[in-house]
Each structure stands twice: as structure tokens, then as C-alpha cells.
Amino acid sequence: MKEHEIRPEALLKRYVELSARDAETCFKDAPRTAVPCVACGGGPGMEQFAKHGFAYQRCAACGTLYQSPRPSVAAYEAFYRRSESSRYWAEVFYPAVAEVRREKIFRPRVERLAAMCAERGFAVDSLIDAGAGYGVFLDEWRQRFPQTRLTAVEPSESLAKECRAKGFTVVEEVVENAKGLEGSADLVTCFEVLEHVHDPLAFVQVLKGLAKPGGRVFVSTLGIDGFDLSVLWERSTQISPPHHINFLSLKGFARLFERAGLSDVVVTTPGRLDVDIVRNAAKTDPSLLEEQRFLRALVEDEAAGAAFQGFLAANRLSSHAWVMGTKP
Ligand SMILES: [Zn+2]
């Protein structure tokens, strides 16, 4: 898989521009409050950089990168309701790559997640997907495991409609307000949401509330210890306020899940794009790796780059992280 297959260059560029504009227009006068580390609760963090008026800190204790001082939840909710970049993502960007993502991301995701569950010897009779989007993950899961009871939690009216059209039970709410699902799932999944949420601890606790005792909570998100984020840092297009505000470290993921009351926390990084992301960034801005001769040669060599990507994934060094914990 290549970055531009799932994030076409022109669409990504436009999305980054709109996000930068939203950061200014939606948050210009928003009061901001310093927050403790979103993973371990420690603080204060060490100032790192500001991007589009949003400052980021790094936790001295666990290494997590997080946006602080942070505008209020209300400011973020208003932003997600009316922002141009969010609309562009939902109406232009995502539809353009939906089918590629189904094949390259969602189908392998089902296989890998099902294998993780099987290795740990637990059966998934019921599954809740929080932030189900277009319902593609659930659709792929159903094709593979038609007997699982599947529920989509999706706050967006248009996306909830997409999930219903695919025949899923849908709770049209943010997961925090999803009633009647407490303690009902063997597996609660949440893909690519944690990096956006205002309070990751409260969020993971809500996910845990949906799981049965002995059930699992699974999250995929961006991890700051990974290759492309560590190399590119504030120049990464993934560090895109107001959208992405939490980049946990490996240690931070473990601490967050433990603080939420989950046990047997497993963190892996099965990412496949780190090398390609750095390669593309260096093409756009050759100064990035100017002094990094070895890295430049490595990412420019297709075969060595592919082998290196495998190494990153196998050694928890990719920026795409999977975290699973068990509800006692
Ligand atoms: Zn921390």
C-alpha cells in the first residue's frame, strides 16, 4: 500500500489547507486551558512547537505529544459541526478513496483483528464499532463472520444513514451518549478516533463501559514513537490541528488503558506507510533529509524501504498503533 492510494496528494493538500484555515476561523477567540498529559495524567509537559495557533507539549513522564493549552470541548464540538475541512473530508476526500480503503485497509484489518482475538482464545459473538463511519469495517466483518451481532455507533446523521442502508443496527449518537449498550459487547472497536478526542481517558472509559466483563476494548490511532512522526515531527501532515490533538507514546497507551481500568494491555504497530510517508515528505521538501544521508538512501530504495517497513511494524516502531485491553 502507498500513502497516495489512500491519501491522494491533491486532496491531502486541500484538506491540510482547509484545516489550517479552520484552526484560525473556528478557534481564534476560543479560551484555552492547560491540560495534564492525556495519557498518564502527569504534567506539566515540555513545550514543543505551535502549529496554526495550536501549541503541543510532550509529557516528561511518558513521552506522549498532546495539544495544550486546549480549547474547550464546546469549541471543538462547534468546530466539528461547522468546519469546512470536516465537510471536505466527509463529502470529497473519503468518498474518493472509500473503495481503495475497503480493500487495502478494512479487509486486512478484519483478518488481523480476528486473528488477534483467536490467538487469545476469545470468541466475538457481539461487536460494537464506535465511530462506524460508512460502516465499511462492519460490512467486511459481517462478510467474514456472518454470525456476529454487530452494532454501529455513529453520531453523523448522513453516516448513520449509510450504516442503516447496509443493514446494521445503528445508535445515532456520540459514543458517550449511546444508551442501552452498556456491558453488551465481547469486542468494542474504535478506529482512528482517539487522536481527535478532547479527553482520551474519559473516552476509553466509555468504550470500556460498552464491553462485557472479560470483553475487549480495541483502539487504532497514531503513535508518536513511530518512524514517520518521530522523523517529521511538526512537519508531519498528520499533526494537523484542530483535528489531531493526541499522539500517545507506547508507554502512554499502556498507562491510558490501565488508568481506564483495562488489564492485559497489548500495544502493536502494524503500520505499512511510515517509509512511504517520509519518502513523500522528502520529495515535497528535500531539506527534510538533507543532512540525513543514511535515512535518505534507505527511504529512496524501494526494496530496502519495504524491508525496513516490515522491521518497523515488527518492532513496535510504526506510527500506526493498535491497542487492546481486557475489561476485568
Ligand atoms: Zn504522560
Tab-separated table of C-alpha atoms and ligand atoms in Angstrom:
chain	number	residue	atom	x	y	z
A	1	MET	CA	0.000	0.000	0.000
A	2	LYS	CA	1.152	3.541	-0.786
A	3	GLU	CA	0.245	6.731	1.035
A	4	HIS	CA	-1.166	8.381	-2.079
A	5	GLU	CA	-3.530	5.468	-2.754
A	6	ILE	CA	-5.429	6.276	0.431
A	7	ARG	CA	-4.477	9.974	0.679
A	8	PRO	CA	-4.225	11.336	-2.891
A	9	GLU	CA	-1.719	14.190	-2.961
A	10	ALA	CA	-4.034	16.923	-4.272
A	11	LEU	CA	-6.868	16.019	-1.879
A	12	LEU	CA	-4.497	15.840	1.074
A	13	LYS	CA	-3.029	19.238	0.197
A	14	ARG	CA	-6.508	20.782	0.046
A	15	TYR	CA	-7.516	19.131	3.320
A	16	VAL	CA	-4.392	20.445	5.072
A	17	GLU	CA	-5.110	23.966	3.743
A	18	LEU	CA	-8.724	23.855	4.929
A	19	SER	CA	-7.667	22.531	8.337
A	20	ALA	CA	-5.207	25.398	8.747
A	21	ARG	CA	-7.940	27.879	7.850
A	22	ASP	CA	-10.399	26.243	10.289
A	23	ALA	CA	-7.781	26.391	13.039
A	24	GLU	CA	-7.809	30.149	12.595
A	25	THR	CA	-11.502	30.857	11.946
A	26	CYS	CA	-13.100	28.382	14.407
A	27	PHE	CA	-10.721	28.910	17.339
A	28	LYS	CA	-9.427	32.467	17.004
A	29	ASP	CA	-11.022	33.751	20.220
A	30	ALA	CA	-11.504	30.427	21.998
A	31	PRO	CA	-10.176	30.471	25.583
A	32	ARG	CA	-7.617	27.752	26.219
A	33	THR	CA	-6.717	25.814	29.337
A	34	ALA	CA	-3.553	23.847	30.055
A	35	VAL	CA	-4.348	20.145	30.360
A	36	PRO	CA	-2.297	17.399	32.009
A	37	CYS	CA	-0.829	14.622	29.871
A	38	VAL	CA	-3.788	12.970	28.120
A	39	ALA	CA	-2.215	9.529	28.593
A	40	CYS	CA	-0.667	9.312	32.065
A	41	GLY	CA	-2.185	12.380	33.725
A	42	GLY	CA	1.263	13.798	34.505
A	43	GLY	CA	2.418	17.290	33.837
A	44	PRO	CA	3.239	19.958	33.070
A	45	GLY	CA	4.614	18.929	29.710
A	46	MET	CA	7.578	20.337	27.806
A	47	GLU	CA	6.672	22.832	25.098
A	48	GLN	CA	7.473	21.535	21.608
A	49	PHE	CA	6.014	23.698	18.839
A	50	ALA	CA	2.899	25.534	17.737
A	51	LYS	CA	1.082	24.828	14.506
A	52	HIS	CA	-1.731	27.018	13.134
A	53	GLY	CA	-2.007	28.608	16.588
A	54	PHE	CA	-2.207	25.276	18.449
A	55	ALA	CA	0.596	24.533	20.893
A	56	TYR	CA	1.818	20.991	21.536
A	57	GLN	CA	3.577	19.660	24.614
A	58	ARG	CA	5.441	16.480	25.313
A	59	CYS	CA	4.968	14.617	28.572
A	60	ALA	CA	8.219	14.302	30.510
A	61	ALA	CA	6.991	11.107	32.149
A	62	CYS	CA	5.590	9.046	29.261
A	63	GLY	CA	6.649	10.857	26.072
A	64	THR	CA	3.116	11.468	24.764
A	65	LEU	CA	2.680	14.501	22.468
A	66	TYR	CA	-0.548	16.395	23.123
A	67	GLN	CA	-2.129	19.694	22.258
A	68	SER	CA	-2.137	22.097	25.244
A	69	PRO	CA	-3.361	24.636	26.276
A	70	ARG	CA	-6.552	23.261	24.804
A	71	PRO	CA	-9.773	24.991	23.721
A	72	SER	CA	-12.967	23.787	25.431
A	73	VAL	CA	-14.988	20.710	24.462
A	74	ALA	CA	-17.766	23.076	23.350
A	75	ALA	CA	-15.381	24.855	20.964
A	76	TYR	CA	-14.310	21.521	19.465
A	77	GLU	CA	-17.917	20.321	19.126
A	78	ALA	CA	-18.843	23.531	17.314
A	79	PHE	CA	-15.799	23.079	15.073
A	80	TYR	CA	-16.765	19.523	14.074
A	81	ARG	CA	-20.325	20.659	13.304
A	82	ARG	CA	-19.442	23.539	11.021
A	83	SER	CA	-15.860	23.179	9.829
A	84	GLU	CA	-15.055	23.241	6.142
A	85	SER	CA	-12.249	20.705	6.484
A	86	SER	CA	-14.549	18.148	8.145
A	87	ARG	CA	-17.123	18.626	5.420
A	88	TYR	CA	-14.434	18.289	2.745
A	89	TRP	CA	-13.234	15.073	4.369
A	90	ALA	CA	-16.727	13.561	4.507
A	91	GLU	CA	-18.015	14.756	1.130
A	92	VAL	CA	-14.956	14.814	-1.135
A	93	PHE	CA	-11.890	13.140	0.347
A	94	TYR	CA	-13.340	9.995	1.864
A	95	PRO	CA	-15.729	9.060	-0.982
A	96	ALA	CA	-12.795	9.324	-3.424
A	97	VAL	CA	-10.813	6.676	-1.555
A	98	ALA	CA	-13.587	4.594	0.020
A	99	GLU	CA	-13.212	1.522	-2.175
A	100	VAL	CA	-9.407	1.537	-2.076
A	101	ARG	CA	-9.606	1.771	1.693
A	102	ARG	CA	-12.060	-1.119	1.854
A	103	GLU	CA	-9.623	-3.372	0.031
A	104	LYS	CA	-6.315	-2.093	1.411
A	105	ILE	CA	-7.298	-1.204	4.970
A	106	PHE	CA	-10.607	-2.648	6.147
A	107	ARG	CA	-10.337	-6.189	4.771
A	108	PRO	CA	-6.817	-6.799	6.173
A	109	ARG	CA	-7.936	-5.109	9.405
A	110	VAL	CA	-10.711	-7.666	9.910
A	111	GLU	CA	-8.292	-10.544	9.274
A	112	ARG	CA	-5.671	-9.223	11.636
A	113	LEU	CA	-8.086	-8.288	14.416
A	114	ALA	CA	-9.902	-11.631	14.187
A	115	ALA	CA	-6.522	-13.396	14.382
A	116	MET	CA	-5.627	-11.369	17.492
A	117	CYS	CA	-8.885	-12.452	19.141
A	118	ALA	CA	-8.402	-16.089	18.106
A	119	GLU	CA	-4.818	-16.130	19.461
A	120	ARG	CA	-6.175	-15.010	22.805
A	121	GLY	CA	-8.880	-17.667	22.681
A	122	PHE	CA	-11.949	-15.485	22.874
A	123	ALA	CA	-14.995	-15.628	20.650
A	124	VAL	CA	-16.635	-12.464	19.317
A	125	ASP	CA	-20.397	-13.030	19.376
A	126	SER	CA	-21.180	-9.321	19.683
A	127	LEU	CA	-19.245	-6.308	18.443
A	128	ILE	CA	-19.827	-2.568	18.766
A	129	ASP	CA	-17.944	-0.233	16.422
A	130	ALA	CA	-17.730	3.281	17.872
A	131	GLY	CA	-17.426	5.902	15.147
A	132	ALA	CA	-18.503	3.428	12.482
A	133	GLY	CA	-18.385	5.967	9.627
A	134	TYR	CA	-19.626	4.427	6.409
A	135	GLY	CA	-19.894	1.006	8.086
A	136	VAL	CA	-17.163	-0.497	5.922
A	137	PHE	CA	-15.366	-2.258	8.774
A	138	LEU	CA	-18.643	-3.803	9.975
A	139	ASP	CA	-19.505	-4.769	6.413
A	140	GLU	CA	-16.177	-6.572	6.000
A	141	TRP	CA	-16.508	-8.224	9.412
A	142	ARG	CA	-20.009	-9.474	8.521
A	143	GLN	CA	-18.784	-10.997	5.267
A	144	ARG	CA	-16.137	-12.928	7.171
A	145	PHE	CA	-18.168	-13.687	10.322
A	146	PRO	CA	-21.898	-13.507	9.447
A	147	GLN	CA	-22.964	-14.811	12.873
A	148	THR	CA	-21.574	-11.867	14.929
A	149	ARG	CA	-24.163	-9.415	16.286
A	150	LEU	CA	-22.973	-6.014	15.045
A	151	THR	CA	-23.851	-2.530	16.251
A	152	ALA	CA	-22.696	0.788	14.787
A	153	VAL	CA	-22.409	3.883	16.964
A	154	GLU	CA	-22.193	6.885	14.663
A	155	PRO	CA	-23.123	10.487	15.521
A	156	SER	CA	-23.244	11.902	11.990
A	157	GLU	CA	-26.750	11.787	10.502
A	158	SER	CA	-25.559	11.110	6.954
A	159	LEU	CA	-23.075	8.413	8.001
A	160	ALA	CA	-25.610	6.774	10.340
A	161	LYS	CA	-27.899	6.573	7.300
A	162	GLU	CA	-25.124	4.836	5.325
A	163	CYS	CA	-24.762	2.268	8.125
A	164	ARG	CA	-28.530	1.659	8.251
A	165	ALA	CA	-28.604	1.214	4.473
A	166	LYS	CA	-26.058	-1.588	4.931
A	167	GLY	CA	-28.479	-3.249	7.353
A	168	PHE	CA	-26.725	-2.555	10.655
A	169	THR	CA	-28.273	-1.684	13.985
A	170	VAL	CA	-27.281	1.950	14.456
A	171	VAL	CA	-27.169	4.138	17.533
A	172	GLU	CA	-27.030	7.662	16.131
A	173	GLU	CA	-25.114	9.323	18.952
A	174	VAL	CA	-21.637	10.162	20.093
A	175	VAL	CA	-20.462	7.093	21.957
A	176	GLU	CA	-20.580	8.972	25.282
A	177	ASN	CA	-24.375	9.259	24.883
A	178	ALA	CA	-25.066	5.795	23.488
A	179	LYS	CA	-27.705	4.373	25.832
A	180	GLY	CA	-28.774	0.763	26.196
A	181	LEU	CA	-25.482	-0.750	25.054
A	182	GLU	CA	-23.709	-0.881	28.425
A	183	GLY	CA	-21.908	-4.132	29.123
A	184	SER	CA	-23.194	-5.734	25.916
A	185	ALA	CA	-20.210	-6.408	23.623
A	186	ASP	CA	-17.467	-9.033	23.520
A	187	LEU	CA	-15.442	-6.593	21.452
A	188	VAL	CA	-15.662	-2.801	21.262
A	189	THR	CA	-13.705	-1.285	18.363
A	190	CYS	CA	-12.807	2.305	17.611
A	191	PHE	CA	-10.646	3.122	14.611
A	192	GLU	CA	-8.844	6.434	14.081
A	193	VAL	CA	-10.831	8.429	16.629
A	194	LEU	CA	-8.632	8.651	19.730
A	195	GLU	CA	-6.286	11.189	18.115
A	196	HIS	CA	-9.269	13.590	17.877
A	197	VAL	CA	-10.950	13.311	21.283
A	198	HIS	CA	-10.834	16.012	23.919
A	199	ASP	CA	-10.417	13.695	26.918
A	200	PRO	CA	-8.895	10.319	25.959
A	201	LEU	CA	-9.241	8.850	29.483
A	202	ALA	CA	-12.973	9.585	29.692
A	203	PHE	CA	-13.351	8.279	26.144
A	204	VAL	CA	-11.637	4.928	26.793
A	205	GLN	CA	-13.700	4.556	29.985
A	206	VAL	CA	-16.851	4.979	27.884
A	207	LEU	CA	-15.645	2.288	25.458
A	208	LYS	CA	-14.929	0.012	28.425
A	209	GLY	CA	-18.493	0.615	29.668
A	210	LEU	CA	-19.835	-0.966	26.462
A	211	ALA	CA	-17.823	-4.172	26.888
A	212	LYS	CA	-18.971	-7.238	28.830
A	213	PRO	CA	-16.841	-8.285	31.793
A	214	GLY	CA	-13.997	-10.218	30.155
A	215	GLY	CA	-14.645	-8.383	26.878
A	216	ARG	CA	-12.052	-6.427	24.929
A	217	VAL	CA	-11.633	-2.778	24.025
A	218	PHE	CA	-9.692	-2.137	20.833
A	219	VAL	CA	-8.420	1.196	19.526
A	220	SER	CA	-6.293	2.095	16.498
A	221	THR	CA	-4.692	5.518	16.291
A	222	LEU	CA	-1.449	7.437	15.698
A	223	GLY	CA	1.546	6.772	17.950
A	224	ILE	CA	4.267	9.354	18.456
A	225	ASP	CA	7.076	6.804	18.896
A	226	GLY	CA	6.640	5.648	15.301
A	227	PHE	CA	9.029	6.314	12.446
A	228	ASP	CA	7.263	8.910	10.310
A	229	LEU	CA	6.014	11.007	13.235
A	230	SER	CA	9.379	10.894	15.028
A	231	VAL	CA	11.265	11.894	11.875
A	232	LEU	CA	8.857	14.534	10.557
A	233	TRP	CA	7.595	15.834	13.924
A	234	GLU	CA	5.759	19.163	13.445
A	235	ARG	CA	6.218	18.894	9.684
A	236	SER	CA	4.059	15.756	9.577
A	237	THR	CA	0.748	16.329	7.799
A	238	GLN	CA	-0.721	14.012	10.478
A	239	ILE	CA	-0.026	16.620	13.150
A	240	SER	CA	-2.946	18.625	11.898
A	241	PRO	CA	-4.749	20.771	14.433
A	242	PRO	CA	-7.603	21.177	15.114
A	243	HIS	CA	-8.151	17.559	14.009
A	244	HIS	CA	-5.341	15.567	15.574
A	245	ILE	CA	-4.522	16.570	19.131
A	246	ASN	CA	-3.350	13.356	20.847
A	247	PHE	CA	-0.283	11.328	19.828
A	248	LEU	CA	0.405	8.810	22.545
A	249	SER	CA	3.681	7.018	23.141
A	250	LEU	CA	3.849	3.238	23.600
A	251	LYS	CA	4.184	3.836	27.330
A	252	GLY	CA	1.319	6.342	27.186
A	253	PHE	CA	-1.066	3.828	25.570
A	254	ALA	CA	-0.373	1.313	28.323
A	255	ARG	CA	-0.851	3.952	31.043
A	256	LEU	CA	-4.075	5.275	29.500
A	257	PHE	CA	-5.684	1.841	29.240
A	258	GLU	CA	-4.568	0.902	32.763
A	259	ARG	CA	-5.951	4.155	34.165
A	260	ALA	CA	-9.251	3.378	32.428
A	261	GLY	CA	-9.337	0.078	34.329
A	262	LEU	CA	-8.390	-2.257	31.489
A	263	SER	CA	-5.910	-5.081	32.007
A	264	ASP	CA	-3.626	-7.226	29.804
A	265	VAL	CA	-2.931	-4.234	27.571
A	266	VAL	CA	-1.300	-5.156	24.273
A	267	VAL	CA	0.220	-2.477	22.008
A	268	THR	CA	1.363	-3.314	18.482
A	269	THR	CA	2.131	-1.109	15.472
A	270	PRO	CA	1.138	-2.961	12.295
A	271	GLY	CA	1.560	0.161	10.110
A	272	ARG	CA	2.554	-0.087	6.467
A	273	LEU	CA	3.016	3.534	5.431
A	274	ASP	CA	5.765	5.103	7.554
A	275	VAL	CA	8.540	4.821	4.980
A	276	ASP	CA	6.339	5.959	2.112
A	277	ILE	CA	5.121	8.946	4.146
A	278	VAL	CA	8.700	10.056	4.890
A	279	ARG	CA	9.696	9.441	1.249
A	280	ASN	CA	6.820	11.629	0.026
A	281	ALA	CA	7.534	14.359	2.563
A	282	ALA	CA	11.193	14.458	1.465
A	283	LYS	CA	10.143	14.703	-2.188
A	284	THR	CA	7.983	17.719	-1.371
A	285	ASP	CA	10.632	19.293	0.856
A	286	PRO	CA	14.141	17.932	0.093
A	287	SER	CA	15.603	19.905	3.018
A	288	LEU	CA	13.914	17.431	5.397
A	289	LEU	CA	16.504	14.691	4.961
A	290	GLU	CA	19.319	16.832	3.574
A	291	GLU	CA	21.651	16.017	6.463
A	292	GLN	CA	20.220	12.515	6.996
A	293	ARG	CA	22.201	10.690	4.322
A	294	PHE	CA	21.563	7.199	5.592
A	295	LEU	CA	17.825	7.698	6.088
A	296	ARG	CA	17.514	9.350	2.692
A	297	ALA	CA	19.194	6.446	0.938
A	298	LEU	CA	17.070	3.974	2.891
A	299	VAL	CA	13.693	5.504	2.067
A	300	GLU	CA	14.636	6.150	-1.575
A	301	ASP	CA	15.444	2.466	-2.123
A	302	GLU	CA	12.095	0.720	-2.773
A	303	ALA	CA	13.214	-2.773	-1.735
A	304	ALA	CA	15.200	-1.714	1.325
A	305	GLY	CA	12.387	0.672	2.271
A	306	ALA	CA	9.828	-2.139	2.113
A	307	ALA	CA	12.005	-4.404	4.260
A	308	PHE	CA	12.556	-1.559	6.715
A	309	GLN	CA	8.790	-1.007	6.939
A	310	GLY	CA	8.399	-4.661	7.925
A	311	PHE	CA	11.067	-4.156	10.583
A	312	LEU	CA	9.253	-1.084	11.946
A	313	ALA	CA	5.945	-2.923	12.194
A	314	ALA	CA	7.525	-5.971	13.840
A	315	ASN	CA	9.350	-3.887	16.453
A	316	ARG	CA	6.554	-1.503	17.507
A	317	LEU	CA	8.254	1.333	15.625
A	318	SER	CA	5.472	2.307	13.209
A	319	SER	CA	3.278	5.374	13.808
A	320	HIS	CA	0.079	3.356	13.275
A	321	ALA	CA	-0.756	1.794	16.635
A	322	TRP	CA	-3.193	-0.880	17.763
A	323	VAL	CA	-4.097	-1.075	21.430
A	324	MET	CA	-6.219	-3.742	23.077
A	325	GLY	CA	-7.194	-4.176	26.715
A	326	THR	CA	-9.452	-6.503	28.692
A	327	LYS	CA	-12.323	-5.409	30.925
A	328	PRO	CA	-11.978	-7.269	34.226
B	1	ZN	ZN	2.331	11.240	30.131
